[in-house]
CSV table of C-alpha atoms in Angstrom, one decimal:
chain,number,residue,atom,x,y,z
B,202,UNK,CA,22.3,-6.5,3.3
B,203,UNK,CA,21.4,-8.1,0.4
B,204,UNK,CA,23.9,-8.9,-2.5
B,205,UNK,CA,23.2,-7.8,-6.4
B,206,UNK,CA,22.9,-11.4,-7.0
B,207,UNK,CA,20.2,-11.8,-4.7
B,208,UNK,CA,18.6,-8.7,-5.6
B,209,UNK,CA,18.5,-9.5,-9.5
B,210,UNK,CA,17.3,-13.2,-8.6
B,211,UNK,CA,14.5,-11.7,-7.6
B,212,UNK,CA,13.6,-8.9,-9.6
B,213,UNK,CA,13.7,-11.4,-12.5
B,214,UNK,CA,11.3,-13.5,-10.5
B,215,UNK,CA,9.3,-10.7,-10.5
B,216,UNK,CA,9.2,-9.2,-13.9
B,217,UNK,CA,8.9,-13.0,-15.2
B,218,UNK,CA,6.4,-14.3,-12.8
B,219,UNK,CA,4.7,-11.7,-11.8
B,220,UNK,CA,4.0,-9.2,-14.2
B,221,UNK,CA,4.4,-11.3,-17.4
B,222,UNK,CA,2.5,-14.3,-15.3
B,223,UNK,CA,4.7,-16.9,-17.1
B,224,UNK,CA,4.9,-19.8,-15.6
B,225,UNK,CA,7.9,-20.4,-13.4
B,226,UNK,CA,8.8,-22.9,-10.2
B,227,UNK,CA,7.3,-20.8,-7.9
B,228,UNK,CA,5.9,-17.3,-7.6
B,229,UNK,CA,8.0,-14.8,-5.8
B,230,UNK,CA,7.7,-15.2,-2.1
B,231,UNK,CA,9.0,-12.4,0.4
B,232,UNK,CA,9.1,-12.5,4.0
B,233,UNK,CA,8.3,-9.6,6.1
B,234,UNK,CA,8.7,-8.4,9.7
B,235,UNK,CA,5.2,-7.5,10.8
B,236,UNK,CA,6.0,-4.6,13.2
B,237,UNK,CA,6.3,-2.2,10.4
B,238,UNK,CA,2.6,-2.3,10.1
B,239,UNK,CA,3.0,0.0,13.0
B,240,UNK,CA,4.8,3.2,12.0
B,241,UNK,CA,4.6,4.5,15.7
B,242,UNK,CA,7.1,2.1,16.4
B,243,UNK,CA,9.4,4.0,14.3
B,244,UNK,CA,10.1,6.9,16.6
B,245,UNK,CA,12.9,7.5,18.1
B,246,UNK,CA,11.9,9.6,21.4
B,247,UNK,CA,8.7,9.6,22.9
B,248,UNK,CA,6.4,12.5,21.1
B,249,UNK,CA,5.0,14.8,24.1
B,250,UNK,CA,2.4,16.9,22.0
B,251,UNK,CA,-0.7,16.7,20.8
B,252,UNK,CA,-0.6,17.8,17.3
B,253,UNK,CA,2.5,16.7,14.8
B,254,UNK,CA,3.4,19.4,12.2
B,255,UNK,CA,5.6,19.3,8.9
B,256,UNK,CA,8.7,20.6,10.9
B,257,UNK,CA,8.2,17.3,13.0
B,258,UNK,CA,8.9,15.1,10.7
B,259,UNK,CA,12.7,14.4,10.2
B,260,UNK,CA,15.3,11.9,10.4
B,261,UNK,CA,16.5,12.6,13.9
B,262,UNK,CA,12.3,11.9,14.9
B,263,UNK,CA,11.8,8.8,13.2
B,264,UNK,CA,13.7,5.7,12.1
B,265,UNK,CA,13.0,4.7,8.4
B,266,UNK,CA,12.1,1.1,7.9
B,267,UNK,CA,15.7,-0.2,6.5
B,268,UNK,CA,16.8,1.2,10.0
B,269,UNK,CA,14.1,-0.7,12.0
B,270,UNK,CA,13.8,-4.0,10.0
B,271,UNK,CA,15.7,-4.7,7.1
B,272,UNK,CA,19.7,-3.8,8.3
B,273,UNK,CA,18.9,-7.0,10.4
B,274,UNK,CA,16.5,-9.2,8.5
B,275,UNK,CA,17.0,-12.8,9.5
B,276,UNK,CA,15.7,-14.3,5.8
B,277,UNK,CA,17.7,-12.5,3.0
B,278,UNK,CA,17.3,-15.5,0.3
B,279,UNK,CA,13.5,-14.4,0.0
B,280,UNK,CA,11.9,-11.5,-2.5
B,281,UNK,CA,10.1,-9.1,-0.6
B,282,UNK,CA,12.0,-5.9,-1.4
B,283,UNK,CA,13.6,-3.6,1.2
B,284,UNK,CA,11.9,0.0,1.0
B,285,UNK,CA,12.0,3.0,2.9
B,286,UNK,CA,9.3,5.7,2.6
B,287,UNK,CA,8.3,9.0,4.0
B,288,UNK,CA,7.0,8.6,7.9
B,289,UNK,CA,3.9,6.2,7.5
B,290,UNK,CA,2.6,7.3,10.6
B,291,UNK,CA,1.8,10.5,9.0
B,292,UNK,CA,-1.7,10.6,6.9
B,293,UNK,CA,0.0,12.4,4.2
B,294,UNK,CA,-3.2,12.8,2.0
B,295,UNK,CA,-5.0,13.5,4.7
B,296,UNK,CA,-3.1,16.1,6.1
B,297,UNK,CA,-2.5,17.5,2.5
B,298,UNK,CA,-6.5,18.1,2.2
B,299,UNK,CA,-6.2,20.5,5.5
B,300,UNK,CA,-6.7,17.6,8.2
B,301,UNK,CA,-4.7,18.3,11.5
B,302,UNK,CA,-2.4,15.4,12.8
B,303,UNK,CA,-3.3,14.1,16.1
B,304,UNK,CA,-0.9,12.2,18.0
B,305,UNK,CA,-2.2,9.3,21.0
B,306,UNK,CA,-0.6,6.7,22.4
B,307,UNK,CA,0.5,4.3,19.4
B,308,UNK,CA,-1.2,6.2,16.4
B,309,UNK,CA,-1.5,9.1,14.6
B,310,UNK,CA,-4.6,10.2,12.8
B,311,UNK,CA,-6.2,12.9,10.9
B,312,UNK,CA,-8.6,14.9,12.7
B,313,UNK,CA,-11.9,16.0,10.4
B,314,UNK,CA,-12.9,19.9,9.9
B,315,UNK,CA,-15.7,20.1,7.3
B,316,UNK,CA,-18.8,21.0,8.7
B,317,UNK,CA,-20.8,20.0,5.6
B,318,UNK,CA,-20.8,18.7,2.3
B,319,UNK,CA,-21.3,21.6,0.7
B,320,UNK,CA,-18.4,23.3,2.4
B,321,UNK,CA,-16.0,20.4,0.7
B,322,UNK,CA,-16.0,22.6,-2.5
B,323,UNK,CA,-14.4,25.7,-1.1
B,324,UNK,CA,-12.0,23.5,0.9
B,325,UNK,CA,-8.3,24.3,-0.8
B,326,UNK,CA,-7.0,21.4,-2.2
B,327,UNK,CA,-4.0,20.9,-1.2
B,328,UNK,CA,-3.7,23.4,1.6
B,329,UNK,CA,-1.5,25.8,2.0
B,330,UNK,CA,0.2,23.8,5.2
B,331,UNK,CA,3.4,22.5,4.7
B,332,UNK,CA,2.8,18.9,4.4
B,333,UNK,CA,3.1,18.6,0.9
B,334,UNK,CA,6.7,20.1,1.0
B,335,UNK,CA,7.3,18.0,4.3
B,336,UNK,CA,6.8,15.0,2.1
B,337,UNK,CA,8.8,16.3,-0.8
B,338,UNK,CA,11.7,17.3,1.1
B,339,UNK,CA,11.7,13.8,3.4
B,340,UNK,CA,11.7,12.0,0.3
B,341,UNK,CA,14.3,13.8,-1.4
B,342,UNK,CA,16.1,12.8,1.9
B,343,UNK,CA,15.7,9.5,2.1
B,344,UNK,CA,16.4,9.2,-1.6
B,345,UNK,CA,20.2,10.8,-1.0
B,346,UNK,CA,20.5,8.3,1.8
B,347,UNK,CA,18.9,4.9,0.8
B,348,UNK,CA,21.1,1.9,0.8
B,349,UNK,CA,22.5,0.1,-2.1
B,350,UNK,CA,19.5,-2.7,-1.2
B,351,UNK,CA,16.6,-0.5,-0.1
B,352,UNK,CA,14.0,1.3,-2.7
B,353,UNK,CA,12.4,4.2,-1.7
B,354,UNK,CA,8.6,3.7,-2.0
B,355,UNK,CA,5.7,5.9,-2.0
B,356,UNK,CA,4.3,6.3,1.5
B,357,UNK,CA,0.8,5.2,2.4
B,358,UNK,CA,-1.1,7.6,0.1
B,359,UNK,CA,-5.0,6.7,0.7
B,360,UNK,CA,-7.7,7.1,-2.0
B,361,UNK,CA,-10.5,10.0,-2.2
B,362,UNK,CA,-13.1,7.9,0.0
B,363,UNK,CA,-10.3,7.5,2.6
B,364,UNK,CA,-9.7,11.0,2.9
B,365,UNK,CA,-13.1,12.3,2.4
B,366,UNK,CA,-13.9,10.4,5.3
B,367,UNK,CA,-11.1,12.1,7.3
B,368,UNK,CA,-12.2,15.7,6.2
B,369,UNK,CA,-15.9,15.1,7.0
B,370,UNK,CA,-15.4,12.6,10.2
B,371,UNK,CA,-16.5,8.8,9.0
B,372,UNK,CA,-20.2,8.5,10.2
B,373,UNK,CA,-21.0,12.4,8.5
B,374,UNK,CA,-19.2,10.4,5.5
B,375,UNK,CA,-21.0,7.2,5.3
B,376,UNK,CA,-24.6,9.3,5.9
B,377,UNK,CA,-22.8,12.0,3.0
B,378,UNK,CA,-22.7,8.8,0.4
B,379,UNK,CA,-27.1,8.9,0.8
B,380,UNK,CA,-27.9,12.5,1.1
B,381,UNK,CA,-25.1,14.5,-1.6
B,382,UNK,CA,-23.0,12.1,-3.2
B,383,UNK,CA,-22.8,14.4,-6.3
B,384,UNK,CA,-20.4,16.5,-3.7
B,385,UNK,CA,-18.5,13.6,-2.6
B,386,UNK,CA,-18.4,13.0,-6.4
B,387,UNK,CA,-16.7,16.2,-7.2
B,388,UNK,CA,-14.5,16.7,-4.4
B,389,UNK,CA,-13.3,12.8,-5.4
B,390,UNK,CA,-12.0,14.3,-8.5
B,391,UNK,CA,-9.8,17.2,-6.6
B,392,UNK,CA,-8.8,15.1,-4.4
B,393,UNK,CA,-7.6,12.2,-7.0
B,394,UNK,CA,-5.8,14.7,-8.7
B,395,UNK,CA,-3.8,15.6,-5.8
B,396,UNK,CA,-2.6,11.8,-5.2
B,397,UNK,CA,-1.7,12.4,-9.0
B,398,UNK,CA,0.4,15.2,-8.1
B,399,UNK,CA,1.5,13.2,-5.4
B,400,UNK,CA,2.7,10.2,-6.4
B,401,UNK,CA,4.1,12.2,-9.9
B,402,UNK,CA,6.4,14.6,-7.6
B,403,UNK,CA,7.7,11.0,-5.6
B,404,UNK,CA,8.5,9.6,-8.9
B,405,UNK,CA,10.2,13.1,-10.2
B,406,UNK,CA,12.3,12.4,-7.1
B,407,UNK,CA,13.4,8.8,-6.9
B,408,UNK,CA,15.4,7.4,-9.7
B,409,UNK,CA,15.1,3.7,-10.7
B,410,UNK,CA,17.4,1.0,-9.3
B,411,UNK,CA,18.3,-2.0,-11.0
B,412,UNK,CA,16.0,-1.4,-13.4
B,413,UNK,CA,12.6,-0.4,-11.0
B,414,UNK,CA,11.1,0.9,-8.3
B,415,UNK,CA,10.0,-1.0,-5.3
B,416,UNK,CA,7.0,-0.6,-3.0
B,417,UNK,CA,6.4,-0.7,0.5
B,418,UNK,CA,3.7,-3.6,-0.2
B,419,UNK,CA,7.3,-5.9,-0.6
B,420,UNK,CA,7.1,-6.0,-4.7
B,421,UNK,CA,9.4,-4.7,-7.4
B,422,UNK,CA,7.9,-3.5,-10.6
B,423,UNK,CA,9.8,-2.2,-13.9
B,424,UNK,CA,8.0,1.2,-14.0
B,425,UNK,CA,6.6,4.0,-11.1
B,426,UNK,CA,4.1,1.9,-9.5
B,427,UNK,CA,1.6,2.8,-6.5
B,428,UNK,CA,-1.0,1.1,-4.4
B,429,UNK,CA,-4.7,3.1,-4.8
B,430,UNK,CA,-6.2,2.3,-0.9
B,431,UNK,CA,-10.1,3.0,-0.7
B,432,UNK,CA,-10.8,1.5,2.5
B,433,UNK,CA,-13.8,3.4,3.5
B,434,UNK,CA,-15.3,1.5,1.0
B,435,UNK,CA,-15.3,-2.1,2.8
B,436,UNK,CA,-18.2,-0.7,4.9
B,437,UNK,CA,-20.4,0.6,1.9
B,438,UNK,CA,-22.3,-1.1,-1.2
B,439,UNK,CA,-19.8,-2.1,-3.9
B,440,UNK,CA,-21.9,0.5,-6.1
B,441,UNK,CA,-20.8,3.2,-4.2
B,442,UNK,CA,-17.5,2.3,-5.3
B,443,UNK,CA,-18.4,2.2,-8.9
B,444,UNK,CA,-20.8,5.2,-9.0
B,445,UNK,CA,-18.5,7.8,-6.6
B,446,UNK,CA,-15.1,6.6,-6.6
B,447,UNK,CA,-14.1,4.5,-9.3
B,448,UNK,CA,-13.9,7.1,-12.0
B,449,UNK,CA,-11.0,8.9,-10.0
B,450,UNK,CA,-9.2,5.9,-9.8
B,451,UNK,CA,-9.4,5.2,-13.3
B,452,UNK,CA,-8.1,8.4,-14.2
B,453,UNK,CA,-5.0,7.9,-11.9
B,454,UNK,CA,-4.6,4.8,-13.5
B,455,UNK,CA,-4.4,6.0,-17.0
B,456,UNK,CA,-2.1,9.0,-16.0
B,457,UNK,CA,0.4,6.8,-14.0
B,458,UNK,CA,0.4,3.9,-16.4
B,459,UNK,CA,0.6,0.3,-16.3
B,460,UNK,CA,2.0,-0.6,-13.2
B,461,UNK,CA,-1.0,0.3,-10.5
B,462,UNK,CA,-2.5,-2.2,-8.0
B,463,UNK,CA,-4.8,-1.7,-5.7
B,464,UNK,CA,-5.2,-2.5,-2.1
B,465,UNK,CA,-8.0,-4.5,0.1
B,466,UNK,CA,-8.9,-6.1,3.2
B,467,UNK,CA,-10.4,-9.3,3.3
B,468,UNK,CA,-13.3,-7.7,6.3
B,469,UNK,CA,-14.0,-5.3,3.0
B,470,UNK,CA,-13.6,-6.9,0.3
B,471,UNK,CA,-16.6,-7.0,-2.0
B,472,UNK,CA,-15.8,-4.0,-4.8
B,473,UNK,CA,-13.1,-5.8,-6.0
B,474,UNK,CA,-15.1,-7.1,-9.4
B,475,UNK,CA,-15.5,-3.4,-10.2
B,476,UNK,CA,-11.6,-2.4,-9.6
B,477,UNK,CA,-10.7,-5.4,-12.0
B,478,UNK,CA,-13.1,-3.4,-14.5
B,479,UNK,CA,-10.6,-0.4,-14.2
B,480,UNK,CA,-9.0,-0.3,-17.9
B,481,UNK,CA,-5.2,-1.0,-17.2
B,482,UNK,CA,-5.3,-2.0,-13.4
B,483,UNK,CA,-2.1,-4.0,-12.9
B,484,UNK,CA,-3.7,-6.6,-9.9
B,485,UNK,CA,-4.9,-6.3,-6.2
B,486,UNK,CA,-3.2,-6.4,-3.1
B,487,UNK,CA,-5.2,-8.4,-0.6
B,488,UNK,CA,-4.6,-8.7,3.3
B,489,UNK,CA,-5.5,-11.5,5.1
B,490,UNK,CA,-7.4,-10.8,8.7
B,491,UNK,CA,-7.8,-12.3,11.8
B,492,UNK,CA,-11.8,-11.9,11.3
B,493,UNK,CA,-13.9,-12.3,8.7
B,494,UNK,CA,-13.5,-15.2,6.0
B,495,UNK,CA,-10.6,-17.5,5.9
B,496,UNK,CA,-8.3,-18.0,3.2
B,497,UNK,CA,-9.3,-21.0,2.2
B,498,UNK,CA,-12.9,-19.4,1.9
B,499,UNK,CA,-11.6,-16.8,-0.4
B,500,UNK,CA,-9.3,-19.8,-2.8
B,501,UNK,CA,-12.7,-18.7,-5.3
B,502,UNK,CA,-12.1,-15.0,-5.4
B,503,UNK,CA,-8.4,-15.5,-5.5
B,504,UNK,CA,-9.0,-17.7,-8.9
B,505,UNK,CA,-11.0,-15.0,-10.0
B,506,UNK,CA,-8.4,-12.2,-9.8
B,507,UNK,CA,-5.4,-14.4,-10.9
B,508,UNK,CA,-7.7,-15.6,-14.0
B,509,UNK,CA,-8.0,-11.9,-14.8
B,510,UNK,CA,-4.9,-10.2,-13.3
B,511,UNK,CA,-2.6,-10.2,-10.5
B,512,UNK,CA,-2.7,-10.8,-6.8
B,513,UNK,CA,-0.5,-9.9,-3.9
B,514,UNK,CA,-1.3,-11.8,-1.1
B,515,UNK,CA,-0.6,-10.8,2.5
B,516,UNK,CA,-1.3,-13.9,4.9
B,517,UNK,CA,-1.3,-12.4,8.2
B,518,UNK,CA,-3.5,-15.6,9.3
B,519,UNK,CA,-4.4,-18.5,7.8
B,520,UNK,CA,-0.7,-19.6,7.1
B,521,UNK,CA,-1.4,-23.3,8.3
B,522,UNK,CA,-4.0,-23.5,5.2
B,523,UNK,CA,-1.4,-22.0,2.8
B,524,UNK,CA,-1.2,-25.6,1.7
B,525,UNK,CA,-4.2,-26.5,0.5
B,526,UNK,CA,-5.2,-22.9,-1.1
B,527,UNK,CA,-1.5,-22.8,-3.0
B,528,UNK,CA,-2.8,-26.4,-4.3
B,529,UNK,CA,-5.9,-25.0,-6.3
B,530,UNK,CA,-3.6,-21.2,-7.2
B,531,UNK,CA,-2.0,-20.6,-10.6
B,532,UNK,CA,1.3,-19.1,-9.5
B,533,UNK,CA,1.5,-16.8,-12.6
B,534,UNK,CA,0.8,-13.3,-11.7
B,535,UNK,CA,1.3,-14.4,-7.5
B,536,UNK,CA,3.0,-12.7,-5.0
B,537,UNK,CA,3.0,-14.2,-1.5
B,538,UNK,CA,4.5,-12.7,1.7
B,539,UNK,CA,4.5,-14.4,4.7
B,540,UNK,CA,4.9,-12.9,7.8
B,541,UNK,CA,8.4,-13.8,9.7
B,542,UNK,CA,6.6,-15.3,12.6
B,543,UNK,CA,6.1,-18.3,10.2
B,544,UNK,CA,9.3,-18.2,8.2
B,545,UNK,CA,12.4,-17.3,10.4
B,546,UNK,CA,15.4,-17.8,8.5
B,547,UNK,CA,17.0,-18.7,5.4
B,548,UNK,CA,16.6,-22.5,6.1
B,549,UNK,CA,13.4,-22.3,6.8
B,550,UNK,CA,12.2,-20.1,3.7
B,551,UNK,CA,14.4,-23.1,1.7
B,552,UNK,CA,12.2,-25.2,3.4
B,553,UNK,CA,8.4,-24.2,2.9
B,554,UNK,CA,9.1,-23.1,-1.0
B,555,UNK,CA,10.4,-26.9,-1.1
B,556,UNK,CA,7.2,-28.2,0.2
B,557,UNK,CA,5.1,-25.5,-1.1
B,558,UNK,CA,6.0,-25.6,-4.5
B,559,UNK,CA,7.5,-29.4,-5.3
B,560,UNK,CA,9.8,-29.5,-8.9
């Protein structure tokens, strides 16, 4: 566990460095185990059906990520913040649209049920299901229970074009975006009003700590903050973006206020000029892959963001170039988390901000 110390070291690194980008000795840095990228891992017993339903979901199915990871983190001098959130297994928006849950070995996913997209207008949004109470209630739960170190974040909540591509099945989705985007275009706008909903009933829930909120993405912020995810869209034209899904996520943007990122893979990453035009975004979240460019080929887009807004940068590869891409970075507005394969413990972490960022 964490002390209040340590906890308001960072936060003020945070609020200083990274969301009034003043300059500082380094940018806040957090550590993370990468095993909670996998929410199966979470469960407690083997699962023996098919389908999961809102009754599933409970404490006594599922450990919650302070459980798994953070009781026992081996670097507790870093800044990634300790969060627990609602089962992230479960495709909560998803299944809040009227997709069923499918379980298989190591994942869950939502299965698709819209025939057409014409049928996606008379689809009720949400559905009368459960899963929208399933979520309130688990993180009402985990809200009573969260350690004096842990936030309670929003779960992964995924953007219209995510779901939309859930409801319809992705290839009936990508061939959709050609032959009726104007109903992709309307059912974006039911849909973006549910994450509204969504992410307004989490926030009617959880109370701030120490002044904020955090997020399962590692960072603190000073207000309700979430993490838009449209990752259907790293396969299309970054027009698509800005012609069928972009207004919806400026709208939650201007109803949730000042404090809303957005999240992208590097094997998708091409839209992000047009989420930087989104009045009021706070910054992107960007996750380094194993394919596509490197880090070091992406130090131009990274400029570009940082000159304009914030970046939080996951380096799941590409940690032995960290180096010479930190070199041409502004640190203002950065947050870097580094995987704990690279950085085991305290002495370490002491270690690479030392060489990373020299006084």
């Amino acid at each position: 566990m964490r002390t209040e110390g340590q906890l308001r070291e960072s936060i003020q690194r945070f609020q200083e460095s990274f969301w009034n980008r003043k300059s500082a000795d380094r940018p806040p840095v957090g550590v993370y185990d990468e095993r909670m990228f996998l929410p199966i891992n979470f469960l407690r017993r083997p699962y023996l059906r098919p389908t999961v339903s809102p009754d599933d979901v409970t404490g006594e199915l599922v450990m919650t990520e302070y459980e798994y990871s953070f009781a026992n983190r081996a670097v507790s001098c870093d800044d990634y913040t300790a969060f627990s959130a609602a089962w992230r297994g479960v495709p909560w928006l998803e299944a809040c649209c009227g997709c069923a849950v499918g379980y298989a070995e190591g994942s869950l996913a939502p299965r698709h049920f819209v025939e057409s997209p014409e049928d996606l207008a008379n689809v009720p949004i949400p559905a009368a299901n459960g899963w929208f109470d399933r979520l309130r209630c688990e993180t009402g739960r985990l809200e009573a229970q969260a350690p004096p170190d842990c936030w309670i974040s929003p779960s992964i909540l995924r953007g219209p074009s995510d779901v939309l591509a859930a409801m319809r099945g992705l290839s009936w989705f990508l061939l959709d975006l050609y032959d009726n985007p104007l109903a992709l275009l309307r059912a974006a706008a039911r849909i973006g009003q549910l994450l509204i909903e969504t992410v307004e009933m989490h926030y009617s829930i959880v109370e701030p700590k120490l002044g904020g909120f955090g997020h399962i993405f590692g960072y603190w912020a000073p207000g309700s903050t979430v993490v838009i995810q449209e990752d259907a869209m790293g396969m299309c034209s970054p027009d698509m973006y800005r012609d069928i899904f972009m207004q919806s996520n400026a709208e939650l943007v201007h109803r949730l206020g000042k404090y809303v990122l957005f999240h992208l893979h590097t094997t998708g990453y091409k839209h992000y000029k047009h989420v930087l035009d989104i009045p009021g975004i706070a910054g992107l979240e960007i996750g380094m892959e194993s394919i596509g460019p490197t880090i070091l080929d992406l130090v131009p887009v990274f400029r570009e963001i940082l000159e304009k807004s914030r970046l939080i940068l996951h380096v799941g590869t590409g940690f032995e170039l960290l180096p010479q891409v930190l070199r041409k970075l502004p640190t203002e507005g950065l947050f870097l988390g580094i995987p704990d394969k690279y950085v085991r413990n305290d002495q370490e972490f002491h270690e690479f901000t030392k060489a990373m960022w020299k006084s």
